[in-house]
Amino acid sequence: MSAPVTTAKRLVILGRQGSGKGTQAVRIAESFGCVHISTGDMLRAAVSAGTELGKQAEAVMNSGGLVGDDIMNGIVAERLAADDIMTNGVLLDGFPRTSDQADALERIFADQGVALDTAINLDVPVEIVTERMLARRRVDDTPEAIERRLSLYEEQTAPLLDWFGARDLLVAVDGVGSEDEVFARLSEAIDRSQQ
Ligand code: AMP
């Protein structure tokens, strides 16, 4: 494992499904030079490849539920130890989603001798994300799965805002607007939080 470079950023982006988080995460990671890790993309790739993980995750994902914390914490710990992330930093998208995952992330970074810089909450109201998700027609976007994911978000993921807030790591960004407007707000918020 290579020594961590202190300028590499370690960021988390939080936001309801359909908030535009995935699109913005790709742009932010590119602009700040860090590696974009989407746990949803990792799981979808495992499902497509038919791996053991994919087989375990598929039914849970299609029903809008959450894959177990132990599985997720293991996958992320392994990925975060890779050289590209140790050197360039990371933008985590879709993880942590529960307080158990947030605790695990804190331990993983502490073991590596690094720390999270900022958690961004990309805020878009429930009514707007519901409309967007129904319009995008992904295979796991049935109305029931959307409703389940949004209610799980309020139950399990929204409390993480307090978790990050208590550590003075949270920055809120208004996610309503054009893609470029939201990107500009996010970039500015990250720059400001590092000063
Ligand atoms: P996403 O693309 O982030 O919306 O994730 C798609 C699906 O993958 C979610 O609805 C969950 O079933 C699963 N998933 C992704 N990330 C996690 C995570 N950190 N913890 C548990 N399940 C996850």
Coordinates of C-alpha atoms and ligand atoms in Angstrom, one line a residue:
M1 CA 0.0 0.0 0.0
S2 CA 1.4 3.4 -0.9
A3 CA 1.6 6.3 1.6
P4 CA -1.4 8.6 1.5
V5 CA -0.8 11.9 -0.2
T6 CA -2.2 14.7 2.0
T7 CA -3.6 16.8 -0.7
A8 CA -5.9 14.0 -2.0
K9 CA -9.5 14.7 -1.1
R10 CA -11.8 12.3 0.6
L11 CA -15.4 13.3 0.1
V12 CA -18.8 11.8 0.6
I13 CA -21.9 12.9 -1.4
L14 CA -25.3 12.2 0.2
G15 CA -28.7 12.8 -1.4
R16 CA -31.9 11.1 -2.1
Q17 CA -32.0 8.7 -5.1
G18 CA -32.9 10.8 -8.1
S19 CA -31.3 14.0 -6.7
G20 CA -28.7 14.1 -9.5
K21 CA -26.1 12.8 -7.1
G22 CA -24.6 10.3 -9.6
T23 CA -24.2 12.7 -12.4
Q24 CA -22.7 15.4 -10.2
A25 CA -20.4 12.9 -8.5
V26 CA -18.8 12.0 -11.8
R27 CA -18.1 15.7 -12.5
I28 CA -16.9 16.6 -9.0
A29 CA -14.5 13.6 -8.9
E30 CA -13.1 14.6 -12.3
S31 CA -12.8 18.3 -11.4
F32 CA -11.1 17.6 -8.0
G33 CA -8.9 14.7 -9.3
C34 CA -10.3 12.0 -7.0
V35 CA -11.7 8.5 -7.8
H36 CA -15.5 8.3 -8.0
I37 CA -16.8 5.2 -6.2
S38 CA -20.5 4.4 -6.6
T39 CA -21.6 1.4 -4.5
G40 CA -24.7 1.2 -6.7
D41 CA -22.6 0.9 -9.8
M42 CA -20.3 -1.7 -8.1
L43 CA -23.4 -3.8 -7.2
R44 CA -25.0 -3.4 -10.7
A45 CA -21.7 -4.5 -12.3
A46 CA -21.7 -7.6 -9.9
V47 CA -25.3 -8.4 -10.9
S48 CA -24.4 -8.2 -14.6
A49 CA -21.3 -10.3 -14.2
G50 CA -23.3 -12.9 -12.2
T51 CA -20.8 -13.0 -9.4
E52 CA -21.7 -14.4 -5.9
L53 CA -22.1 -10.9 -4.6
G54 CA -24.4 -10.0 -7.6
K55 CA -26.5 -13.1 -6.9
Q56 CA -26.9 -12.0 -3.2
A57 CA -27.6 -8.4 -4.0
E58 CA -30.0 -8.6 -7.0
A59 CA -33.3 -9.4 -5.2
V60 CA -32.6 -6.8 -2.5
M61 CA -31.8 -4.1 -5.1
N62 CA -34.8 -4.8 -7.2
S63 CA -37.1 -4.6 -4.2
G64 CA -35.6 -1.2 -3.2
G65 CA -34.0 -2.6 0.0
L66 CA -30.5 -2.2 1.3
V67 CA -27.7 -4.7 0.9
G68 CA -26.4 -5.8 4.4
D69 CA -23.9 -3.6 6.2
D70 CA -21.3 -6.3 6.6
I71 CA -21.2 -7.0 2.8
M72 CA -21.1 -3.3 1.9
N73 CA -18.4 -2.5 4.5
G74 CA -16.3 -5.3 3.2
I75 CA -16.6 -4.2 -0.4
V76 CA -15.8 -0.6 0.4
A77 CA -12.9 -1.4 2.7
E78 CA -11.3 -3.5 0.0
R79 CA -11.8 -0.8 -2.7
L80 CA -10.6 2.1 -0.5
A81 CA -7.3 0.2 0.1
A82 CA -6.4 0.3 -3.6
D83 CA -3.4 2.4 -4.7
D84 CA -5.4 4.7 -7.0
I85 CA -7.5 5.9 -4.1
M86 CA -4.6 6.1 -1.6
T87 CA -2.9 8.4 -4.1
N88 CA -5.7 10.4 -5.5
G89 CA -8.4 10.4 -2.9
V90 CA -12.1 9.4 -3.3
L91 CA -15.6 10.7 -3.8
L92 CA -18.0 8.2 -2.2
D93 CA -21.4 8.1 -3.8
G94 CA -24.1 5.8 -2.2
F95 CA -21.9 4.9 0.8
P96 CA -22.3 5.3 3.7
R97 CA -26.1 4.7 3.8
T98 CA -26.5 3.7 7.4
S99 CA -24.8 4.8 10.7
D100 CA -23.1 1.4 10.9
Q101 CA -21.6 2.1 7.5
A102 CA -20.5 5.6 8.6
D103 CA -18.8 4.1 11.7
A104 CA -17.1 1.6 9.4
L105 CA -15.9 4.3 7.1
E106 CA -14.5 6.3 10.0
R107 CA -12.5 3.2 11.1
I108 CA -11.3 2.4 7.6
F109 CA -9.9 5.9 7.1
A110 CA -8.4 6.0 10.7
D111 CA -6.6 2.7 9.9
Q112 CA -5.2 4.3 6.8
G113 CA -4.1 7.3 8.7
V114 CA -6.4 9.6 6.7
A115 CA -9.7 11.3 7.4
L116 CA -12.8 12.4 5.6
D117 CA -12.6 16.0 4.4
T118 CA -16.3 16.9 3.7
A119 CA -19.7 15.2 3.4
I120 CA -22.0 17.1 0.9
N121 CA -25.7 16.8 1.2
L122 CA -27.2 17.4 -2.2
D123 CA -30.7 18.5 -1.2
V124 CA -33.7 18.0 -3.5
P125 CA -37.2 17.7 -2.2
V126 CA -39.0 14.3 -2.2
E127 CA -41.7 15.4 -4.7
I128 CA -39.1 16.4 -7.3
V129 CA -37.0 13.2 -7.0
T130 CA -40.1 11.0 -7.3
E131 CA -41.0 12.6 -10.6
R132 CA -37.5 12.3 -11.9
M133 CA -37.2 8.6 -10.9
L134 CA -40.5 7.7 -12.5
A135 CA -39.3 9.4 -15.7
R136 CA -35.9 7.7 -15.9
R137 CA -37.4 4.1 -16.2
R138 CA -34.6 2.1 -14.8
V139 CA -35.4 -1.6 -14.3
D140 CA -35.3 -1.3 -10.5
D141 CA -37.4 1.9 -10.6
T142 CA -40.9 0.5 -10.1
P143 CA -43.2 2.8 -8.1
E144 CA -43.0 0.4 -5.1
A145 CA -39.2 0.2 -5.2
I146 CA -39.0 4.0 -5.5
E147 CA -41.3 4.5 -2.5
R148 CA -39.3 1.9 -0.4
R149 CA -36.0 3.5 -1.3
L150 CA -37.2 7.0 -0.4
S151 CA -38.6 5.8 2.9
L152 CA -35.5 3.9 3.7
Y153 CA -33.5 7.0 2.9
E154 CA -35.5 9.0 5.5
E155 CA -35.2 6.3 8.1
Q156 CA -31.6 5.2 7.6
T157 CA -29.7 7.7 5.6
A158 CA -31.1 11.1 6.7
P159 CA -29.8 10.5 10.3
L160 CA -26.3 10.4 8.8
L161 CA -26.7 14.1 8.2
D162 CA -26.6 14.5 12.0
W163 CA -23.7 12.0 12.2
F164 CA -21.6 14.2 9.8
G165 CA -22.9 17.4 11.3
A166 CA -21.8 16.4 14.8
R167 CA -18.3 16.0 13.4
D168 CA -18.4 19.4 11.6
L169 CA -18.0 17.7 8.2
L170 CA -21.4 18.5 6.6
V171 CA -22.1 21.0 3.9
A172 CA -25.6 21.4 2.4
V173 CA -26.0 22.3 -1.3
D174 CA -29.3 23.1 -3.0
G175 CA -29.7 20.5 -5.7
V176 CA -32.6 22.2 -7.6
G177 CA -31.5 23.9 -10.8
S178 CA -29.7 23.1 -14.0
E179 CA -26.9 20.5 -14.0
D180 CA -24.3 23.3 -14.5
E181 CA -25.8 25.5 -11.8
V182 CA -25.8 22.7 -9.2
F183 CA -22.2 21.7 -10.2
A184 CA -21.0 25.3 -9.7
R185 CA -22.7 25.4 -6.2
L186 CA -21.1 22.0 -5.3
S187 CA -17.6 23.1 -6.4
E188 CA -17.8 26.3 -4.5
A189 CA -19.1 24.5 -1.4
I190 CA -16.2 22.0 -1.5
D191 CA -13.6 24.8 -2.0
R192 CA -15.1 26.8 0.9
S193 CA -15.2 23.8 3.2
Q194 CA -11.4 23.2 2.7
Q195 CA -10.4 26.7 3.7
Ligands
AMP1 P1 -27.8 3.5 -6.0 O1 -27.3 3.4 -7.4 O2 -26.9 4.2 -5.1 O3 -29.2 4.1 -5.9 O4 -27.9 2.0 -5.4 C1 -28.8 1.1 -6.0 C2 -29.1 0.0 -5.0 O5 -27.9 -0.7 -4.6 C3 -29.8 0.5 -3.7 O6 -31.2 0.7 -3.8 C4 -29.4 -0.6 -2.7 O7 -30.2 -1.8 -2.9 C5 -28.0 -1.0 -3.2 N1 -26.9 -0.2 -2.5 C6 -26.1 0.7 -3.0 N2 -25.3 1.2 -2.1 C7 -25.6 0.6 -1.0 C8 -25.1 0.8 0.4 N3 -24.2 1.6 0.7 N4 -25.7 0.0 1.3 C9 -26.7 -0.9 1.0 N5 -27.2 -1.0 -0.2 C10 -26.7 -0.3 -1.2

